[in-house]
Amino acid sequence: MSELHDWKTEYRLFHYVESKLDVPYLNGTDSGIYELCRKKASVCYSLPVTSIQRLILGRFLQNLAFAAPIQTLFFQARGLTLSQIMILQSILLGSAILLEIPTGILGDRVGKKRSIVLGVGCALLAWIPWFLATDIWTFSVAFILLGASQAFISGSDQALLYELLASKGRQKDMQKSYGLY
């Protein structure tokens, strides 16, 4: 990043970045910001990452589905027919729907963050039978785990996002933040 010519310009840039990221730094003290702006490094690298940004990044990474275009070919190479593949998709959706209320209750009891962690854990566990499977029954276990993962995460992530915004007094930004999410 090219050096900015004076600290006032850096100060304005810092406040602009701060307002866009909604990350107060050093409790808003001008002397702390002044010292920060005098540094030659980029302003953005000095800002801490918020929980909201981590939640959005986690959702982005969760939704990367590089294998989706070849998933059917993978299942067929493992000996499944097209009707068995559709049954697996039904198992995924059915388990997610059936587990939605029980995982929601558990999420309310153990906390939203832990519910999300349990969901990610289920998704990771689903990879074990996924790679070992050669029949529909083993794949069914993987798809049930994936359905449980979706059930654990859905609702808890939205509620956590709302709570994080509410803690900053930004409930009105829920729609905008969820749009990024």
PDB file of C-alpha atoms in Angstrom:
ATOM      1  CA  MET A   1       0.000   0.000   0.000  1.00  0.00           C
ATOM      2  CA  SER A   2       1.390   3.401  -0.889  1.00  0.00           C
ATOM      3  CA  GLU A   3       2.090   5.718   2.005  1.00  0.00           C
ATOM      4  CA  LEU A   4      -0.523   8.325   2.739  1.00  0.00           C
ATOM      5  CA  HIS A   5       0.860  11.834   3.051  1.00  0.00           C
ATOM      6  CA  ASP A   6      -0.464  12.931   6.389  1.00  0.00           C
ATOM      7  CA  TRP A   7      -1.957  11.408   9.511  1.00  0.00           C
ATOM      8  CA  LYS A   8      -5.276  13.216   9.046  1.00  0.00           C
ATOM      9  CA  THR A   9      -5.893  11.377   5.790  1.00  0.00           C
ATOM     10  CA  GLU A  10      -4.980   8.106   7.474  1.00  0.00           C
ATOM     11  CA  TYR A  11      -7.249   9.010  10.382  1.00  0.00           C
ATOM     12  CA  ARG A  12     -10.185   9.588   8.010  1.00  0.00           C
ATOM     13  CA  LEU A  13      -9.418   6.371   6.130  1.00  0.00           C
ATOM     14  CA  PHE A  14      -9.250   4.479   9.401  1.00  0.00           C
ATOM     15  CA  HIS A  15     -12.652   5.765  10.511  1.00  0.00           C
ATOM     16  CA  TYR A  16     -14.090   4.935   7.102  1.00  0.00           C
ATOM     17  CA  VAL A  17     -12.800   1.338   7.322  1.00  0.00           C
ATOM     18  CA  GLU A  18     -13.893   1.166  10.960  1.00  0.00           C
ATOM     19  CA  SER A  19     -17.436   2.230  10.052  1.00  0.00           C
ATOM     20  CA  LYS A  20     -17.663  -0.272   7.191  1.00  0.00           C
ATOM     21  CA  LEU A  21     -16.408  -3.169   9.313  1.00  0.00           C
ATOM     22  CA  ASP A  22     -18.065  -1.925  12.504  1.00  0.00           C
ATOM     23  CA  VAL A  23     -14.923  -2.667  14.481  1.00  0.00           C
ATOM     24  CA  PRO A  24     -14.105  -0.082  17.132  1.00  0.00           C
ATOM     25  CA  TYR A  25     -10.381  -0.112  17.802  1.00  0.00           C
ATOM     26  CA  LEU A  26      -8.633   0.958  21.001  1.00  0.00           C
ATOM     27  CA  ASN A  27     -11.945   2.044  22.558  1.00  0.00           C
ATOM     28  CA  GLY A  28     -12.163   4.965  20.139  1.00  0.00           C
ATOM     29  CA  THR A  29      -9.393   6.977  21.744  1.00  0.00           C
ATOM     30  CA  ASP A  30      -7.924   9.492  19.366  1.00  0.00           C
ATOM     31  CA  SER A  31      -4.421   9.078  20.746  1.00  0.00           C
ATOM     32  CA  GLY A  32      -4.507   5.323  20.092  1.00  0.00           C
ATOM     33  CA  ILE A  33      -5.870   5.844  16.599  1.00  0.00           C
ATOM     34  CA  TYR A  34      -3.311   8.586  15.964  1.00  0.00           C
ATOM     35  CA  GLU A  35      -0.501   6.216  16.902  1.00  0.00           C
ATOM     36  CA  LEU A  36      -2.030   3.497  14.780  1.00  0.00           C
ATOM     37  CA  CYS A  37      -2.349   5.807  11.789  1.00  0.00           C
ATOM     38  CA  ARG A  38       1.242   6.936  12.075  1.00  0.00           C
ATOM     39  CA  LYS A  39       2.382   3.397  11.363  1.00  0.00           C
ATOM     40  CA  LYS A  40       3.355   2.697   7.811  1.00  0.00           C
ATOM     41  CA  ALA A  41       1.408  -0.580   7.600  1.00  0.00           C
ATOM     42  CA  SER A  42      -2.022  -0.933   6.081  1.00  0.00           C
ATOM     43  CA  VAL A  43      -4.892   0.126   8.312  1.00  0.00           C
ATOM     44  CA  CYS A  44      -6.913  -2.974   7.540  1.00  0.00           C
ATOM     45  CA  TYR A  45      -4.289  -5.352   8.911  1.00  0.00           C
ATOM     46  CA  SER A  46      -4.518  -3.646  12.278  1.00  0.00           C
ATOM     47  CA  LEU A  47      -8.228  -4.264  12.704  1.00  0.00           C
ATOM     48  CA  PRO A  48      -9.392  -7.306  14.661  1.00  0.00           C
ATOM     49  CA  VAL A  49     -11.722  -9.774  12.963  1.00  0.00           C
ATOM     50  CA  THR A  50     -15.207  -9.710  14.471  1.00  0.00           C
ATOM     51  CA  SER A  51     -17.396 -12.682  15.302  1.00  0.00           C
ATOM     52  CA  ILE A  52     -19.794 -11.610  12.576  1.00  0.00           C
ATOM     53  CA  GLN A  53     -17.039 -11.741   9.974  1.00  0.00           C
ATOM     54  CA  ARG A  54     -15.944 -15.174  11.218  1.00  0.00           C
ATOM     55  CA  LEU A  55     -19.526 -16.413  11.004  1.00  0.00           C
ATOM     56  CA  ILE A  56     -19.873 -15.133   7.437  1.00  0.00           C
ATOM     57  CA  LEU A  57     -16.511 -16.651   6.451  1.00  0.00           C
ATOM     58  CA  GLY A  58     -17.485 -19.973   8.031  1.00  0.00           C
ATOM     59  CA  ARG A  59     -20.745 -20.016   6.098  1.00  0.00           C
ATOM     60  CA  PHE A  60     -18.902 -19.217   2.868  1.00  0.00           C
ATOM     61  CA  LEU A  61     -16.439 -22.061   3.419  1.00  0.00           C
ATOM     62  CA  GLN A  62     -19.236 -24.429   4.411  1.00  0.00           C
ATOM     63  CA  ASN A  63     -21.081 -23.776   1.163  1.00  0.00           C
ATOM     64  CA  LEU A  64     -18.122 -24.437  -1.103  1.00  0.00           C
ATOM     65  CA  ALA A  65     -19.139 -27.538  -2.986  1.00  0.00           C
ATOM     66  CA  PHE A  66     -16.391 -28.295  -5.433  1.00  0.00           C
ATOM     67  CA  ALA A  67     -17.408 -31.956  -5.702  1.00  0.00           C
ATOM     68  CA  ALA A  68     -21.066 -31.243  -6.536  1.00  0.00           C
ATOM     69  CA  PRO A  69     -20.623 -31.377 -10.330  1.00  0.00           C
ATOM     70  CA  ILE A  70     -19.089 -34.853 -10.162  1.00  0.00           C
ATOM     71  CA  GLN A  71     -21.023 -36.225  -7.182  1.00  0.00           C
ATOM     72  CA  THR A  72     -23.380 -38.334  -9.308  1.00  0.00           C
ATOM     73  CA  LEU A  73     -20.455 -39.773 -11.253  1.00  0.00           C
ATOM     74  CA  PHE A  74     -18.722 -40.629  -7.967  1.00  0.00           C
ATOM     75  CA  PHE A  75     -21.798 -42.467  -6.693  1.00  0.00           C
ATOM     76  CA  GLN A  76     -22.174 -44.340  -9.973  1.00  0.00           C
ATOM     77  CA  ALA A  77     -18.496 -45.317  -9.837  1.00  0.00           C
ATOM     78  CA  ARG A  78     -19.210 -46.728  -6.369  1.00  0.00           C
ATOM     79  CA  GLY A  79     -21.966 -48.917  -7.823  1.00  0.00           C
ATOM     80  CA  LEU A  80     -25.098 -46.893  -7.077  1.00  0.00           C
ATOM     81  CA  THR A  81     -27.940 -46.449  -9.536  1.00  0.00           C
ATOM     82  CA  LEU A  82     -29.588 -43.100 -10.234  1.00  0.00           C
ATOM     83  CA  SER A  83     -32.638 -44.078  -8.191  1.00  0.00           C
ATOM     84  CA  GLN A  84     -30.394 -44.960  -5.222  1.00  0.00           C
ATOM     85  CA  ILE A  85     -28.687 -41.578  -5.547  1.00  0.00           C
ATOM     86  CA  MET A  86     -32.086 -39.852  -5.408  1.00  0.00           C
ATOM     87  CA  ILE A  87     -32.985 -41.950  -2.348  1.00  0.00           C
ATOM     88  CA  LEU A  88     -29.798 -40.704  -0.682  1.00  0.00           C
ATOM     89  CA  GLN A  89     -30.775 -37.108  -1.415  1.00  0.00           C
ATOM     90  CA  SER A  90     -34.187 -37.833   0.131  1.00  0.00           C
ATOM     91  CA  ILE A  91     -32.482 -39.283   3.201  1.00  0.00           C
ATOM     92  CA  LEU A  92     -30.407 -36.112   3.518  1.00  0.00           C
ATOM     93  CA  LEU A  93     -33.420 -33.815   3.329  1.00  0.00           C
ATOM     94  CA  GLY A  94     -35.597 -36.069   5.481  1.00  0.00           C
ATOM     95  CA  SER A  95     -33.005 -36.320   8.255  1.00  0.00           C
ATOM     96  CA  ALA A  96     -32.473 -32.561   8.201  1.00  0.00           C
ATOM     97  CA  ILE A  97     -36.216 -31.955   8.541  1.00  0.00           C
ATOM     98  CA  LEU A  98     -36.742 -34.614  11.238  1.00  0.00           C
ATOM     99  CA  LEU A  99     -33.766 -33.424  13.281  1.00  0.00           C
ATOM    100  CA  GLU A 100     -34.535 -29.696  12.981  1.00  0.00           C
ATOM    101  CA  ILE A 101     -36.624 -29.420  16.166  1.00  0.00           C
ATOM    102  CA  PRO A 102     -34.535 -31.743  18.392  1.00  0.00           C
ATOM    103  CA  THR A 103     -31.289 -30.033  17.383  1.00  0.00           C
ATOM    104  CA  GLY A 104     -32.927 -26.640  17.894  1.00  0.00           C
ATOM    105  CA  ILE A 105     -33.873 -27.603  21.441  1.00  0.00           C
ATOM    106  CA  LEU A 106     -30.367 -28.914  22.065  1.00  0.00           C
ATOM    107  CA  GLY A 107     -28.932 -25.730  20.564  1.00  0.00           C
ATOM    108  CA  ASP A 108     -30.991 -23.630  22.973  1.00  0.00           C
ATOM    109  CA  ARG A 109     -29.708 -25.686  25.910  1.00  0.00           C
ATOM    110  CA  VAL A 110     -26.013 -25.941  25.027  1.00  0.00           C
ATOM    111  CA  GLY A 111     -25.703 -22.630  23.200  1.00  0.00           C
ATOM    112  CA  LYS A 112     -25.689 -21.487  19.631  1.00  0.00           C
ATOM    113  CA  LYS A 113     -21.928 -21.613  19.153  1.00  0.00           C
ATOM    114  CA  ARG A 114     -21.734 -25.165  20.454  1.00  0.00           C
ATOM    115  CA  SER A 115     -24.621 -26.172  18.223  1.00  0.00           C
ATOM    116  CA  ILE A 116     -22.729 -24.825  15.212  1.00  0.00           C
ATOM    117  CA  VAL A 117     -19.597 -26.691  16.328  1.00  0.00           C
ATOM    118  CA  LEU A 118     -21.641 -29.908  16.669  1.00  0.00           C
ATOM    119  CA  GLY A 119     -22.969 -29.349  13.153  1.00  0.00           C
ATOM    120  CA  VAL A 120     -19.496 -28.907  11.737  1.00  0.00           C
ATOM    121  CA  GLY A 121     -18.396 -32.012  13.647  1.00  0.00           C
ATOM    122  CA  CYS A 122     -21.227 -34.047  12.100  1.00  0.00           C
ATOM    123  CA  ALA A 123     -20.230 -32.804   8.655  1.00  0.00           C
ATOM    124  CA  LEU A 124     -16.627 -33.846   9.250  1.00  0.00           C
ATOM    125  CA  LEU A 125     -17.698 -37.274  10.551  1.00  0.00           C
ATOM    126  CA  ALA A 126     -19.818 -37.753   7.432  1.00  0.00           C
ATOM    127  CA  TRP A 127     -16.668 -37.883   5.318  1.00  0.00           C
ATOM    128  CA  ILE A 128     -15.585 -41.186   6.920  1.00  0.00           C
ATOM    129  CA  PRO A 129     -18.470 -43.336   5.632  1.00  0.00           C
ATOM    130  CA  TRP A 130     -18.573 -41.218   2.458  1.00  0.00           C
ATOM    131  CA  PHE A 131     -15.125 -42.416   1.365  1.00  0.00           C
ATOM    132  CA  LEU A 132     -15.481 -45.957   2.703  1.00  0.00           C
ATOM    133  CA  ALA A 133     -18.935 -46.630   1.274  1.00  0.00           C
ATOM    134  CA  THR A 134     -19.618 -49.015  -1.552  1.00  0.00           C
ATOM    135  CA  ASP A 135     -23.324 -49.576  -0.918  1.00  0.00           C
ATOM    136  CA  ILE A 136     -26.394 -47.461  -0.265  1.00  0.00           C
ATOM    137  CA  TRP A 137     -26.527 -48.327   3.453  1.00  0.00           C
ATOM    138  CA  THR A 138     -23.102 -46.918   4.256  1.00  0.00           C
ATOM    139  CA  PHE A 139     -23.804 -43.852   2.155  1.00  0.00           C
ATOM    140  CA  SER A 140     -27.068 -43.486   4.098  1.00  0.00           C
ATOM    141  CA  VAL A 141     -25.084 -43.084   7.327  1.00  0.00           C
ATOM    142  CA  ALA A 142     -23.057 -40.293   5.726  1.00  0.00           C
ATOM    143  CA  PHE A 143     -26.198 -38.554   4.470  1.00  0.00           C
ATOM    144  CA  ILE A 144     -27.906 -38.808   7.859  1.00  0.00           C
ATOM    145  CA  LEU A 145     -24.826 -37.183   9.422  1.00  0.00           C
ATOM    146  CA  LEU A 146     -24.958 -34.443   6.785  1.00  0.00           C
ATOM    147  CA  GLY A 147     -28.650 -33.903   7.526  1.00  0.00           C
ATOM    148  CA  ALA A 148     -27.855 -33.658  11.240  1.00  0.00           C
ATOM    149  CA  SER A 149     -25.134 -31.167  10.400  1.00  0.00           C
ATOM    150  CA  GLN A 150     -27.558 -28.966   8.503  1.00  0.00           C
ATOM    151  CA  ALA A 151     -30.103 -29.226  11.318  1.00  0.00           C
ATOM    152  CA  PHE A 152     -27.565 -28.283  14.006  1.00  0.00           C
ATOM    153  CA  ILE A 153     -26.345 -25.261  12.070  1.00  0.00           C
ATOM    154  CA  SER A 154     -29.624 -23.918  10.680  1.00  0.00           C
ATOM    155  CA  GLY A 155     -31.362 -21.587  13.049  1.00  0.00           C
ATOM    156  CA  SER A 156     -28.418 -21.454  15.445  1.00  0.00           C
ATOM    157  CA  ASP A 157     -26.349 -19.503  12.950  1.00  0.00           C
ATOM    158  CA  GLN A 158     -29.143 -17.026  12.283  1.00  0.00           C
ATOM    159  CA  ALA A 159     -29.861 -16.579  15.992  1.00  0.00           C
ATOM    160  CA  LEU A 160     -26.157 -16.114  16.734  1.00  0.00           C
ATOM    161  CA  LEU A 161     -25.870 -13.530  13.968  1.00  0.00           C
ATOM    162  CA  TYR A 162     -28.841 -11.644  15.419  1.00  0.00           C
ATOM    163  CA  GLU A 163     -27.404 -11.781  18.951  1.00  0.00           C
ATOM    164  CA  LEU A 164     -24.047 -10.482  17.741  1.00  0.00           C
ATOM    165  CA  LEU A 165     -25.748  -7.594  15.958  1.00  0.00           C
ATOM    166  CA  ALA A 166     -28.017  -6.909  18.960  1.00  0.00           C
ATOM    167  CA  SER A 167     -24.991  -6.755  21.273  1.00  0.00           C
ATOM    168  CA  LYS A 168     -23.747  -3.867  19.112  1.00  0.00           C
ATOM    169  CA  GLY A 169     -27.167  -2.236  18.887  1.00  0.00           C
ATOM    170  CA  ARG A 170     -27.436  -3.019  15.179  1.00  0.00           C
ATOM    171  CA  GLN A 171     -30.588  -5.145  14.970  1.00  0.00           C
ATOM    172  CA  LYS A 172     -31.696  -3.080  11.998  1.00  0.00           C
ATOM    173  CA  ASP A 173     -28.705  -4.430  10.040  1.00  0.00           C
ATOM    174  CA  MET A 174     -29.880  -8.038  10.310  1.00  0.00           C
ATOM    175  CA  GLN A 175     -31.257  -8.185   6.790  1.00  0.00           C
ATOM    176  CA  LYS A 176     -28.118  -6.662   5.290  1.00  0.00           C
ATOM    177  CA  SER A 177     -25.820  -8.943   7.323  1.00  0.00           C
ATOM    178  CA  TYR A 178     -27.880 -11.997   6.518  1.00  0.00           C
ATOM    179  CA  GLY A 179     -27.660 -11.042   2.853  1.00  0.00           C
ATOM    180  CA  LEU A 180     -23.881 -11.318   3.134  1.00  0.00           C
ATOM    181  CA  TYR A 181     -24.311 -14.504   5.071  1.00  0.00           C
TER     182      TYR A 181
END
